[in-house]
C-alpha positions in Angstrom: -45.3 51.5 40.9 -44.5 47.9 41.5 -41.9 46.2 39.3 -43.2 44.0 36.6 -43.4 40.4 37.8 -42.3 37.6 35.4 -45.2 35.8 33.9 -43.2 32.8 32.7 -43.4 29.8 35.1 -40.1 28.3 36.2 -39.0 25.3 34.0 -37.0 22.4 35.4 -33.3 22.8 34.3 -33.8 26.4 33.3 -32.6 29.2 35.6 -35.5 31.5 36.8 -35.9 35.0 35.3 -34.6 37.5 37.8 -37.0 40.3 39.0 -37.2 43.4 37.0 -34.2 45.7 37.7 -32.0 43.1 39.3 -28.9 41.7 37.5 -28.9 38.0 36.5 -27.1 35.6 38.9 -23.4 34.7 38.0 -23.0 31.4 36.0 -21.9 28.4 38.0 -18.2 27.6 38.2 -17.1 25.0 35.6 -15.9 21.8 37.1 -12.9 21.4 34.9 -10.7 19.9 37.3 -13.0 17.1 38.2 -13.8 16.4 34.5 -10.1 16.2 33.6 -9.4 13.8 36.4 -12.3 11.5 35.2 -10.9 11.5 31.7 -7.4 10.8 32.8 -8.6 7.9 34.9 -10.7 6.5 32.0 -7.8 6.8 29.5 -5.4 5.0 32.0 -7.9 2.2 32.5 -8.3 1.7 28.8 -4.5 1.7 28.2 -3.9 -0.7 31.1 -6.6 -3.1 29.8 -5.1 -3.0 26.3 -1.6 -3.9 27.7 -2.9 -6.7 29.8 -4.9 -8.3 26.9 -1.9 -8.1 24.6 0.4 -9.7 27.1 -2.1 -12.5 27.7 -2.4 -13.1 23.9 1.4 -13.2 23.4 1.9 -15.5 26.4 -0.8 -17.9 25.3 0.8 -18.2 21.8 4.2 -19.1 23.1 5.2 -22.5 21.6 6.7 -23.7 25.0 3.3 -23.5 26.7 1.9 -27.0 27.0 -1.6 -25.5 27.5 -1.4 -23.1 24.6 -4.8 -22.6 22.9 -4.5 -23.8 19.3 -6.7 -20.9 18.0 -4.1 -18.4 19.2 -1.1 -20.1 17.5 0.4 -18.2 14.6 -0.3 -19.8 11.1 2.6 -21.8 9.7 3.0 -19.3 6.8 4.2 -16.8 9.4 6.5 -19.0 11.4 8.0 -21.7 9.0 11.7 -21.9 9.0 14.3 -23.7 6.8 17.2 -25.8 8.0 19.7 -23.6 9.9 22.6 -24.9 7.7 21.8 -23.1 4.5 24.8 -21.6 2.6 24.9 -19.6 -0.6 25.8 -21.4 -3.9 27.5 -18.4 -5.3 28.0 -14.6 -5.0 25.0 -13.0 -3.5 22.8 -10.6 -5.4 22.7 -6.9 -4.6 20.3 -5.7 -7.2 18.2 -6.7 -10.3 19.2 -4.5 -13.2 16.4 -5.5 -15.7 13.6 -7.5 -14.2 11.5 -7.9 -17.4 14.7 -8.7 -19.4 15.2 -11.9 -17.3 12.5 -13.6 -19.4 13.7 -14.3 -22.9 11.6 -12.8 -25.6 11.1 -16.1 -27.4 9.6 -17.6 -24.2 7.3 -14.7 -23.7 6.0 -14.8 -27.3 5.4 -18.6 -27.1 3.5 -18.4 -23.8 1.7 -15.2 -24.5 0.1 -15.2 -27.9 -0.7 -11.6 -29.0 0.8 -8.3 -27.8 1.8 -8.2 -24.2 3.8 -5.1 -23.2 5.8 -5.8 -19.9 5.0 -3.7 -16.9 8.0 -3.5 -14.5 7.7 -2.3 -10.8 10.3 -1.8 -8.1 9.8 -1.4 -4.4 12.9 -1.5 -2.2 14.6 -4.9 -2.7 11.6 -6.3 -4.6 11.2 -6.4 -8.4 8.2 -7.5 -10.5 7.2 -7.7 -14.2 3.8 -8.5 -15.5 2.7 -9.4 -19.0 -0.9 -9.9 -20.0 -2.2 -10.9 -23.4 -5.9 -10.8 -24.5 -7.1 -12.8 -27.5 -10.4 -13.3 -29.3 -11.1 -16.3 -31.5 -14.6 -16.5 -33.1 -17.1 -16.5 -30.2 -14.6 -16.9 -27.5 -12.2 -14.5 -25.6 -9.2 -15.6 -23.7 -6.5 -14.2 -21.4 -3.0 -15.3 -20.5 -0.8 -13.6 -17.9 2.8 -14.1 -16.9 4.1 -12.6 -13.7 7.7 -12.6 -12.4 8.8 -11.4 -8.9 12.2 -11.4 -7.4 13.0 -10.4 -3.8 16.5 -10.2 -2.3 17.3 -11.0 1.3 20.3 -10.3 3.5 21.7 -13.8 3.1 20.9 -17.3 1.8 19.5 -18.3 5.2 16.9 -15.5 5.2 16.0 -16.4 1.7 15.5 -20.1 2.6 13.3 -19.1 5.5 11.2 -16.9 3.2 10.8 -19.8 0.7 9.7 -22.1 3.6 7.0 -19.6 4.5 6.0 -19.5 0.8 5.7 -23.2 0.8 3.6 -23.3 3.9 1.3 -20.5 2.5 0.9 -22.5 -0.8 0.0 -25.7 0.9 -3.7 -26.7 0.2 -5.8 -25.6 3.2 -3.7 -22.6 4.1 -5.5 -19.4 5.1 -4.2 -17.6 2.1 -5.8 -20.0 -0.3 -9.4 -19.4 0.8 -10.4 -18.2 -2.7 -8.8 -21.0 -4.5 -10.0 -24.4 -5.4 -8.7 -27.5 -7.2 -5.0 -28.0 -7.8 -2.8 -30.9 -6.7 -0.1 -31.0 -4.0 3.2 -29.1 -4.2 5.8 -30.6 -6.5 9.5 -30.3 -5.8 11.6 -29.2 -8.9 15.2 -30.5 -8.4 17.8 -28.7 -10.5 16.0 -25.4 -10.6 18.0 -22.9 -8.6 19.1 -24.0 -5.1 15.6 -25.3 -4.2 12.2 -25.0 -5.9 8.6 -26.2 -6.0 5.6 -25.7 -8.2 1.9 -25.5 -7.6 -1.4 -25.1 -9.4 -4.7 -23.6 -8.3 -8.0 -22.2 -9.6 -9.0 -18.8 -8.4 -12.8 -18.0 -8.4 -12.8 -14.4 -7.4 -14.3 -13.3 -10.7 -14.9 -16.3 -12.9 -12.5 -19.2 -12.9 -8.9 -18.8 -13.7 -6.2 -21.4 -13.5 -2.6 -20.5 -12.6 0.6 -22.4 -12.3 3.4 -21.0 -10.1 7.0 -21.9 -9.5 8.8 -20.7 -6.3 12.6 -20.7 -6.4 15.5 -19.8 -4.1 18.7 -18.9 -5.8 21.4 -17.8 -3.3 19.9 -14.9 -1.4 17.0 -14.3 -3.9 13.5 -15.7 -3.9 11.9 -15.9 -7.4 8.2 -16.5 -8.1 7.0 -17.1 -11.7 3.3 -17.5 -12.3 1.6 -18.4 -15.6 -2.2 -18.7 -16.0 -5.4 -17.5 -17.7 -8.8 -18.4 -18.8 -11.2 -18.8 -21.8 -14.8 -17.9 -22.0 -17.5 -17.6 -24.6 -19.0 -14.3 -25.6 -22.5 -14.0 -24.3 -25.5 -12.0 -25.4 -24.9 -8.4 -26.6 -21.2 -9.3 -27.0 -20.5 -9.4 -23.2 -18.3 -12.1 -21.6 -20.1 -15.0 -20.0 -18.2 -15.3 -16.6 -20.4 -18.2 -15.5 -19.2 -20.3 -18.4 -15.5 -19.2 -18.0 -13.0 -22.1 -18.1 -9.7 -21.9 -16.3 -6.4 -22.8 -18.0 -5.9 -26.5 -17.2 -3.2 -27.7 -14.8 -0.9 -29.3 -17.3 -0.3 -26.2 -19.6 -0.3 -23.8 -16.6 2.5 -25.8 -14.7 4.4 -26.4 -17.9 4.3 -22.7 -18.8 5.4 -21.6 -15.4 8.2 -24.1 -15.2 9.5 -23.2 -18.7 9.6 -19.5 -17.7 11.1 -20.2 -14.3 14.0 -22.2 -15.8 14.8 -19.5 -18.3 14.6 -16.8 -15.6 16.9 -18.6 -13.2 19.5 -19.1 -16.0 19.3 -15.4 -16.8 19.7 -14.4 -13.2 22.5 -16.8 -12.5 24.4 -15.2 -15.4 23.7 -11.6 -14.5 27.1 -10.2 -13.5 25.8 -6.6 -12.8 23.3 -8.2 -10.3 26.1 -9.2 -8.0 28.3 -6.2 -8.4 
């Protein structure tokens, strides 16, 4: 009796069915070594290409290169520096014991009508306090916010460099102000800390909100105080009308920020535990 012949035709890429009674052929040996070598070469090529591209970018951004491409230069808010002769005007700060307590309660009540519970936060050598007050008058709603941030640096020179970067970042046209409109130039504030400036801008991320801000250096601390808000009518079904939202004008926004900044600087200057 003849063995049964397979009726299935041979398909490309599929091993043929062995005759009846014969064992199947052994599987082909995997080419692991060749595959590993190929992967290693590809990985080394990618790594080498990344290193070369990074080196080219860093070299092209060197300030001493006369042919440096302007688009590869770092923005001034990253590289700005202060005068190298900055000295501290008093004992340097080592901590901030009560960030929200730096703002007198009377100033907070005057600038923030309504209830505004302070929200303090701490991260390393950075302290912040935020107060927000909502109000409703007739057919309008409004919001006022006051933010305070203090960051300590290793010395007065580092703090001065940080303030120089803040000044560059706050300049109209800086990359960080892409979502801001309006506002005048930066204004120096002599007599506030060791050096200070104020600014105003309108943010239009959700509606229009005007904000005044004061940036101060006091010894090895950089202080930022912001005061701003908006007013808007209540639209249909009692929902806020964001399209008709009005930002807090420049004059009251700057005035509020400057008043709060002067009070905070006085409190920080007299904080003996902050320098202990």
